[in-house]
Amino acid sequence: AYGRDLGLPTFAAGLATTLVVLLLRRGRGAVEVVKDVSWSVLPLVAGLFVLVEALEKTGVMAMIAGILQRAAAAAPAETAWGAAALIAVACNLVNNLPAGLIAGAAVQTAHVPETVAGAVLIGVDLGPNLSVTGSLATILWLTAIRREGQDVSVWGFLKLGALVMPPALGLALAGLLLV
């Protein structure tokens, strides 16, 4: 966004989208839309950004970038596989929002080859499909479908994720490294 902080443009885009939805759904007013917002997720998201900022301030981000830079210089293909697998696991432990922010900052600071950067991106995108807590989008969708009376168990999601995510991650990485 022209080198500016993204807070205000993101807020404006969200507000504009909400207004468009309200106009398209004339039968529902602003009060009904506000009632359907998953307000309990907002403190979670705020906490995730605080976590990332704390890692930046304590020097952990610079340390991660240094490790990534040295590994990518020594063995780019192996680093791509390892970084993707590591970030996929990290997404399921801490959520893909902070893991992606940390990984993105490390990749940018380390100036790694495109294959390593692409592998990290693949890990951030596909890795969270393993568990319910892997991504904010999954948490929001589960909240929405539970509100409609449907239930997806954590165990059921994990079993399906363990079946689907590793092959998808492996095939995407293989495709990246072959191209």
XYZ file of N, CA and C in Angstrom:
537
model
N 0.852 -1.195 0.000
C 0.000 0.000 0.000
C 0.882 1.237 0.000
N 1.729 1.335 -1.026
C 2.585 2.501 -1.215
C 3.505 2.748 -0.030
N 3.989 1.687 0.610
C 4.929 1.805 1.709
C 4.315 2.284 3.008
N 3.025 2.277 3.111
C 2.355 2.743 4.333
C 1.922 1.552 5.182
N 1.630 1.816 6.444
C 1.075 0.775 7.300
C -0.259 0.322 6.714
N -0.556 -0.955 6.868
C -1.756 -1.519 6.250
C -2.994 -1.454 7.145
N -2.873 -0.965 8.358
C -4.012 -0.938 9.275
C -5.198 -0.167 8.740
N -4.998 1.087 8.368
C -6.097 1.925 7.896
C -6.656 1.436 6.553
N -5.804 1.120 5.551
C -6.382 0.601 4.303
C -7.149 -0.704 4.499
N -6.673 -1.574 5.390
C -7.374 -2.831 5.649
C -8.716 -2.562 6.309
N -8.737 -1.644 7.273
C -9.986 -1.276 7.931
C -10.978 -0.698 6.923
N -10.494 0.180 6.056
C -11.364 0.798 5.052
C -11.923 -0.254 4.096
N -11.097 -1.203 3.677
C -11.560 -2.267 2.786
C -12.610 -3.132 3.486
N -12.381 -3.449 4.750
C -13.351 -4.238 5.513
C -14.668 -3.508 5.682
N -14.598 -2.214 5.965
C -15.803 -1.407 6.121
C -16.567 -1.316 4.801
N -15.849 -1.100 3.707
C -16.489 -1.027 2.390
C -17.152 -2.355 2.043
N -16.485 -3.455 2.339
C -17.056 -4.774 2.061
C -18.327 -4.994 2.879
N -18.292 -4.598 4.131
C -19.476 -4.728 4.990
C -20.637 -3.922 4.436
N -20.368 -2.709 3.977
C -21.432 -1.867 3.417
C -22.016 -2.492 2.141
N -21.159 -3.065 1.300
C -21.637 -3.726 0.085
C -22.519 -4.918 0.446
N -22.090 -5.702 1.430
C -22.888 -6.862 1.860
C -24.238 -6.397 2.393
N -24.235 -5.328 3.173
C -25.502 -4.809 3.703
C -26.422 -4.351 2.579
N -25.852 -3.712 1.575
C -26.670 -3.254 0.447
C -27.226 -4.421 -0.355
N -26.430 -5.465 -0.524
C -26.872 -6.629 -1.291
C -27.895 -7.465 -0.535
N -27.813 -7.447 0.772
C -28.737 -8.236 1.591
C -29.704 -7.294 2.280
N -30.553 -6.689 1.527
C -31.460 -5.653 2.025
C -32.333 -6.117 3.194
N -32.586 -7.396 3.291
C -33.441 -7.902 4.356
C -32.775 -7.890 5.720
N -31.459 -7.721 5.739
C -30.744 -7.747 7.015
C -30.135 -6.372 7.267
N -30.285 -5.891 8.446
C -29.717 -4.610 8.806
C -28.349 -4.761 9.445
N -27.764 -3.641 9.772
C -26.429 -3.622 10.368
C -26.406 -4.359 11.708
N -27.482 -4.275 12.466
C -27.527 -4.924 13.778
C -27.403 -6.441 13.626
N -28.089 -7.009 12.634
C -28.016 -8.449 12.419
C -26.613 -8.872 11.994
N -25.985 -8.055 11.157
C -24.627 -8.366 10.719
C -23.669 -8.312 11.901
N -23.803 -7.298 12.736
C -22.930 -7.154 13.906
C -23.131 -8.318 14.876
N -24.348 -8.808 14.994
C -24.616 -9.950 15.869
C -23.904 -11.211 15.391
N -23.728 -11.332 14.074
C -23.110 -12.525 13.509
C -21.581 -12.489 13.510
N -20.985 -11.388 13.904
C -19.524 -11.289 13.944
C -18.998 -12.174 15.076
N -17.934 -12.894 14.803
C -17.309 -13.742 15.827
C -16.399 -12.875 16.698
N -16.987 -12.170 17.628
C -16.242 -11.213 18.455
C -15.193 -11.893 19.314
N -15.411 -13.132 19.692
C -14.451 -13.828 20.555
C -13.125 -14.083 19.846
N -13.099 -14.010 18.522
C -11.868 -14.256 17.778
C -10.953 -13.016 17.791
N -11.531 -11.843 17.968
C -10.730 -10.615 17.924
C -9.616 -10.564 18.969
N -9.865 -10.929 20.239
C -8.744 -10.951 21.189
C -7.662 -11.953 20.797
N -8.054 -13.074 20.209
C -7.087 -14.062 19.733
C -6.182 -13.439 18.675
N -6.769 -12.782 17.701
C -5.982 -12.162 16.629
C -5.068 -11.080 17.196
N -5.579 -10.271 18.084
C -4.755 -9.227 18.696
C -3.576 -9.846 19.444
N -3.829 -10.923 20.161
C -2.761 -11.607 20.889
C -1.699 -12.172 19.960
N -2.112 -12.655 18.801
C -1.154 -13.191 17.838
C -0.225 -12.095 17.315
N -0.767 -10.912 17.062
C 0.071 -9.805 16.611
C 1.013 -9.337 17.721
N 0.557 -9.377 18.971
C 1.428 -9.035 20.105
C 2.581 -10.024 20.196
N 2.289 -11.299 19.992
C 3.324 -12.335 20.009
C 4.397 -12.059 18.964
N 3.977 -11.743 17.750
C 4.929 -11.473 16.674
C 5.769 -10.239 16.998
N 5.154 -9.206 17.503
C 5.896 -7.982 17.857
C 6.902 -8.264 18.971
N 6.527 -9.093 19.931
C 7.450 -9.450 21.015
C 8.673 -10.184 20.467
N 8.458 -11.075 19.517
C 9.583 -11.789 18.909
C 10.496 -10.837 18.147
N 9.921 -9.846 17.521
C 10.720 -8.841 16.812
C 11.563 -8.035 17.798
N 10.956 -7.590 18.861
C 11.643 -6.732 19.842
C 12.737 -7.478 20.606
N 12.586 -8.782 20.784
C 13.566 -9.547 21.560
C 14.708 -10.094 20.712
N 14.647 -9.892 19.395
C 15.726 -10.346 18.529
C 15.559 -11.762 18.003
N 14.472 -12.412 18.354
C 14.245 -13.781 17.888
C 14.064 -13.803 16.370
N 13.402 -12.791 15.827
C 13.190 -12.735 14.378
C 14.525 -12.657 13.636
N 15.437 -11.849 14.125
C 16.754 -11.732 13.482
C 17.511 -13.054 13.569
N 17.372 -13.746 14.675
C 18.027 -15.041 14.834
C 17.472 -16.057 13.836
N 16.147 -16.087 13.684
C 15.510 -16.997 12.735
C 15.965 -16.678 11.311
N 16.022 -15.404 10.973
C 16.463 -14.996 9.635
C 17.910 -15.413 9.387
N 18.757 -15.294 10.387
C 20.155 -15.702 10.245
C 20.299 -17.194 10.002
N 19.555 -17.979 10.740
C 19.585 -19.434 10.563
C 19.095 -19.799 9.161
N 18.012 -19.177 8.734
C 17.451 -19.448 7.417
C 18.429 -19.050 6.314
N 19.073 -17.922 6.468
C 20.020 -17.444 5.455
C 21.203 -18.398 5.315
N 21.765 -18.839 6.445
C 22.906 -19.762 6.393
C 22.509 -21.106 5.786
N 21.353 -21.603 6.173
C 20.892 -22.900 5.645
C 20.635 -22.809 4.140
N 19.991 -21.734 3.708
C 19.679 -21.578 2.276
C 20.942 -21.418 1.447
N 21.951 -20.767 1.991
C 23.211 -20.611 1.263
C 23.936 -21.950 1.130
N 23.835 -22.798 2.145
C 24.535 -24.089 2.136
C 23.810 -25.137 1.299
N 22.486 -25.208 1.413
C 21.728 -26.265 0.723
C 20.314 -25.760 0.434
N 20.124 -25.037 -0.684
C 18.809 -24.429 -0.958
C 17.655 -25.428 -1.059
N 17.833 -26.535 -1.763
C 16.727 -27.485 -1.940
C 16.338 -28.133 -0.609
N 17.328 -28.544 0.152
C 17.047 -29.158 1.453
C 16.423 -28.148 2.407
N 16.880 -26.900 2.322
C 16.302 -25.847 3.162
C 14.850 -25.607 2.784
N 14.542 -25.664 1.504
C 13.154 -25.482 1.067
C 12.263 -26.553 1.682
N 12.672 -27.821 1.581
C 11.888 -28.917 2.166
C 11.760 -28.758 3.686
N 12.893 -28.500 4.334
C 12.891 -28.385 5.792
C 12.093 -27.193 6.291
N 12.248 -26.047 5.620
C 11.523 -24.842 6.042
C 10.023 -25.024 5.862
N 9.619 -25.641 4.749
C 8.190 -25.867 4.521
C 7.608 -26.805 5.568
N 8.316 -27.872 5.872
C 7.834 -28.817 6.882
C 7.780 -28.161 8.258
N 8.814 -27.411 8.586
C 8.870 -26.743 9.892
C 7.755 -25.720 10.048
N 7.542 -24.917 9.012
C 6.494 -23.899 9.119
C 5.110 -24.546 9.110
N 4.954 -25.670 8.422
C 3.669 -26.382 8.443
C 3.347 -26.851 9.860
N 4.330 -27.397 10.538
C 4.137 -27.837 11.929
C 3.889 -26.633 12.827
N 4.682 -25.576 12.638
C 4.538 -24.369 13.465
C 3.143 -23.768 13.332
N 2.602 -23.779 12.125
C 1.250 -23.242 11.919
C 0.226 -23.972 12.781
N 0.398 -25.261 12.930
C -0.553 -26.035 13.724
C -0.332 -25.876 15.223
N 0.850 -25.442 15.609
C 1.126 -25.214 17.027
C 0.702 -23.822 17.477
N 0.946 -22.808 16.621
C 0.670 -21.430 17.044
C -0.301 -20.696 16.137
N -0.781 -21.314 15.059
C -1.678 -20.709 14.085
C -0.857 -20.121 12.945
N -1.443 -20.129 11.747
C -0.684 -19.662 10.585
C -0.529 -18.151 10.516
N -1.324 -17.401 11.247
C -1.176 -15.945 11.214
C 0.163 -15.519 11.817
N 0.469 -15.857 13.070
C 1.781 -15.464 13.581
C 2.920 -16.224 12.906
N 2.702 -17.511 12.620
C 3.768 -18.286 11.973
C 4.093 -17.694 10.606
N 3.072 -17.302 9.856
C 3.280 -16.699 8.549
C 3.954 -15.344 8.630
N 3.564 -14.553 9.621
C 4.210 -13.247 9.801
C 5.687 -13.413 10.158
N 5.967 -14.351 11.035
C 7.360 -14.616 11.433
C 8.153 -15.139 10.238
N 7.590 -16.116 9.544
C 8.287 -16.701 8.400
C 8.487 -15.682 7.286
N 7.473 -14.874 7.027
C 7.585 -13.850 5.990
C 8.670 -12.836 6.304
N 8.722 -12.419 7.562
C 9.764 -11.461 7.964
C 11.143 -12.099 7.861
N 11.256 -13.369 8.238
C 12.547 -14.060 8.157
C 12.993 -14.209 6.713
N 12.078 -14.588 5.832
C 12.398 -14.753 4.414
C 12.840 -13.419 3.817
N 12.125 -12.367 4.146
C 12.458 -11.047 3.606
C 13.810 -10.564 4.124
N 14.075 -10.755 5.396
C 15.333 -10.318 5.991
C 16.510 -11.143 5.489
N 16.295 -12.445 5.306
C 17.373 -13.362 4.930
C 17.723 -13.303 3.449
N 16.845 -12.750 2.624
C 17.085 -12.683 1.176
C 17.420 -14.062 0.609
N 16.529 -15.012 0.853
C 16.744 -16.394 0.419
C 16.346 -16.559 -1.049
N 16.793 -17.652 -1.680
C 16.377 -17.918 -3.060
C 14.858 -18.061 -3.171
N 14.337 -17.842 -4.379
C 12.887 -17.913 -4.597
C 12.300 -19.273 -4.257
N 13.060 -20.331 -4.458
C 12.533 -21.664 -4.130
C 12.292 -21.811 -2.635
N 13.182 -21.260 -1.823
C 13.002 -21.331 -0.371
C 11.817 -20.465 0.044
N 11.737 -19.262 -0.516
C 10.614 -18.378 -0.195
C 9.292 -19.022 -0.621
N 9.263 -19.625 -1.799
C 8.053 -20.305 -2.265
C 7.685 -21.490 -1.392
N 8.689 -22.218 -0.944
C 8.435 -23.373 -0.071
C 7.845 -22.928 1.261
N 8.347 -21.844 1.791
C 7.802 -21.308 3.046
C 6.348 -20.900 2.839
N 6.063 -20.258 1.726
C 4.693 -19.851 1.424
C 3.774 -21.068 1.300
N 4.246 -22.105 0.644
C 3.461 -23.338 0.525
C 3.210 -23.939 1.908
N 4.241 -23.948 2.758
C 4.081 -24.476 4.108
C 3.066 -23.696 4.925
N 3.071 -22.366 4.776
C 2.118 -21.519 5.502
C 0.699 -21.732 4.981
N 0.573 -21.989 3.683
C -0.759 -22.153 3.095
C -1.344 -23.548 3.299
N -0.551 -24.592 3.115
C -1.069 -25.958 3.207
C -0.932 -26.568 4.601
N 0.097 -26.184 5.326
C 0.349 -26.747 6.642
C -0.800 -26.644 7.621
N -1.499 -25.515 7.688
C -2.586 -25.365 8.659
C -3.771 -26.290 8.445
N -3.807 -26.974 7.313
C -4.922 -27.884 7.048
C -4.862 -29.164 7.867
N -3.853 -29.291 8.689
C -3.732 -30.475 9.537
C -4.680 -30.415 10.732
N -4.739 -29.270 11.395
C -5.513 -29.195 12.641
C -6.486 -28.022 12.642
N -7.438 -28.094 13.550
C -8.454 -27.050 13.693
C -7.814 -25.706 14.010
N -6.789 -25.705 14.831
C -6.162 -24.451 15.250
C -5.115 -23.951 14.269
N -4.914 -24.643 13.160
C -3.871 -24.280 12.212
C -4.057 -22.938 11.545
N -5.299 -22.551 11.298
C -5.505 -21.268 10.628
C -6.702 -20.540 11.207
N -6.628 -19.231 11.130
C -7.726 -18.396 11.590
C -8.969 -18.651 10.747
N -8.792 -18.872 9.457
C -9.933 -19.144 8.582
C -10.690 -20.395 9.037
N -9.958 -21.429 9.420
C -10.602 -22.656 9.896
C -11.370 -22.396 11.185
N -10.770 -21.652 12.085
C -11.443 -21.322 13.349
C -12.732 -20.564 13.077
N -12.680 -19.596 12.163
C -13.872 -18.808 11.841
C -14.948 -19.662 11.170
N -14.541 -20.532 10.244
C -15.512 -21.407 9.583
C -16.154 -22.361 10.581
N -15.360 -22.928 11.467
C -15.929 -23.848 12.459
C -16.896 -23.124 13.383
N -16.581 -21.894 13.740
C -17.493 -21.096 14.557
C -18.808 -20.884 13.819
N -18.713 -20.559 12.531
C -19.913 -20.301 11.728
C -20.755 -21.568 11.558
N -20.124 -22.693 11.266
C -20.939 -23.903 11.048
C -21.489 -24.448 12.359
N -20.790 -24.220 13.446
C -21.332 -24.646 14.743
C -22.549 -23.805 15.109
N -22.515 -22.541 14.725
C -23.655 -21.661 14.968
C -24.886 -22.163 14.207
N -24.661 -22.850 13.097
C -25.747 -23.397 12.286
C -26.152 -24.805 12.721
N -25.560 -25.290 13.808
C -25.955 -26.586 14.347
C -25.122 -27.756 13.874
N -24.131 -27.539 13.049
C -23.250 -28.606 12.589
C -22.067 -28.718 13.542
N -21.487 -29.892 13.599
C -20.325 -30.054 14.481
C -19.238 -30.843 13.764
N -18.045 -30.332 13.842
C -16.860 -31.017 13.339
C -15.937 -31.173 14.542
N -15.631 -32.405 14.889
C -14.801 -32.631 16.068
C -13.332 -32.344 15.753
N -12.592 -32.004 16.778
C -11.164 -31.767 16.626
C -10.477 -33.038 16.129
N -10.851 -34.162 16.687
C -10.250 -35.442 16.310
C -10.577 -35.787 14.854
N -11.820 -35.593 14.450
C -12.217 -35.861 13.074
C -11.468 -34.986 12.081
N -11.316 -33.712 12.417
C -10.582 -32.787 11.552
C -9.119 -33.208 11.462
N -8.529 -33.590 12.594
C -7.123 -34.005 12.627
C -6.896 -35.270 11.800
N -7.805 -36.241 11.910
C -7.651 -37.478 11.134
C -7.688 -37.191 9.633
N -8.627 -36.370 9.215
C -8.717 -36.027 7.800
C -7.515 -35.180 7.371
N -7.128 -34.236 8.217
C -5.967 -33.398 7.914
C -4.692 -34.209 7.784
N -4.511 -35.204 8.638
C -3.313 -36.053 8.569
C -3.296 -36.890 7.299
N -4.449 -37.180 6.780
C -4.545 -37.939 5.542
C -4.293 -37.067 4.312
N -4.752 -35.826 4.352
C -4.738 -34.958 3.176
C -3.539 -34.006 3.131
N -3.186 -33.399 4.243
C -2.184 -32.344 4.223
C -0.779 -32.806 3.829
N -0.208 -33.862 4.418
C 1.171 -34.230 4.046
C 1.374 -34.528 2.556
N 0.491 -35.310 1.920
C 0.698 -35.518 0.481
C 0.563 -34.225 -0.329
N -0.392 -33.380 0.050
C -0.568 -32.115 -0.673
C 0.676 -31.247 -0.529
N 1.216 -31.198 0.675
C 2.426 -30.415 0.924
C 3.597 -30.981 0.127
N 3.768 -32.280 0.174
C 4.869 -32.913 -0.550
C 4.778 -32.714 -2.051
N 3.585 -32.876 -2.609
C 3.413 -32.705 -4.050
C 3.626 -31.253 -4.478
N 3.130 -30.324 -3.674
C 3.324 -28.900 -4.008
C 4.810 -28.529 -3.965
N 5.509 -29.022 -2.958
C 6.946 -28.748 -2.864
C 7.714 -29.394 -4.002
N 7.357 -30.624 -4.338
C 8.017 -31.296 -5.459
C 7.796 -30.512 -6.744
N 6.581 -30.042 -6.946
C 6.277 -29.234 -8.121
C 7.080 -27.945 -8.154
N 7.212 -27.310 -7.008
C 7.998 -26.073 -6.921
C 9.443 -26.318 -7.272
N 10.007 -27.376 -6.727
C 11.430 -27.634 -6.935
C 11.736 -28.191 -8.325
N 10.741 -28.779 -8.968
C 10.958 -29.291 -10.322
C 10.844 -28.193 -11.372
N 10.132 -27.142 -11.049
C 9.924 -26.053 -12.022
C 11.079 -25.141 -12.047
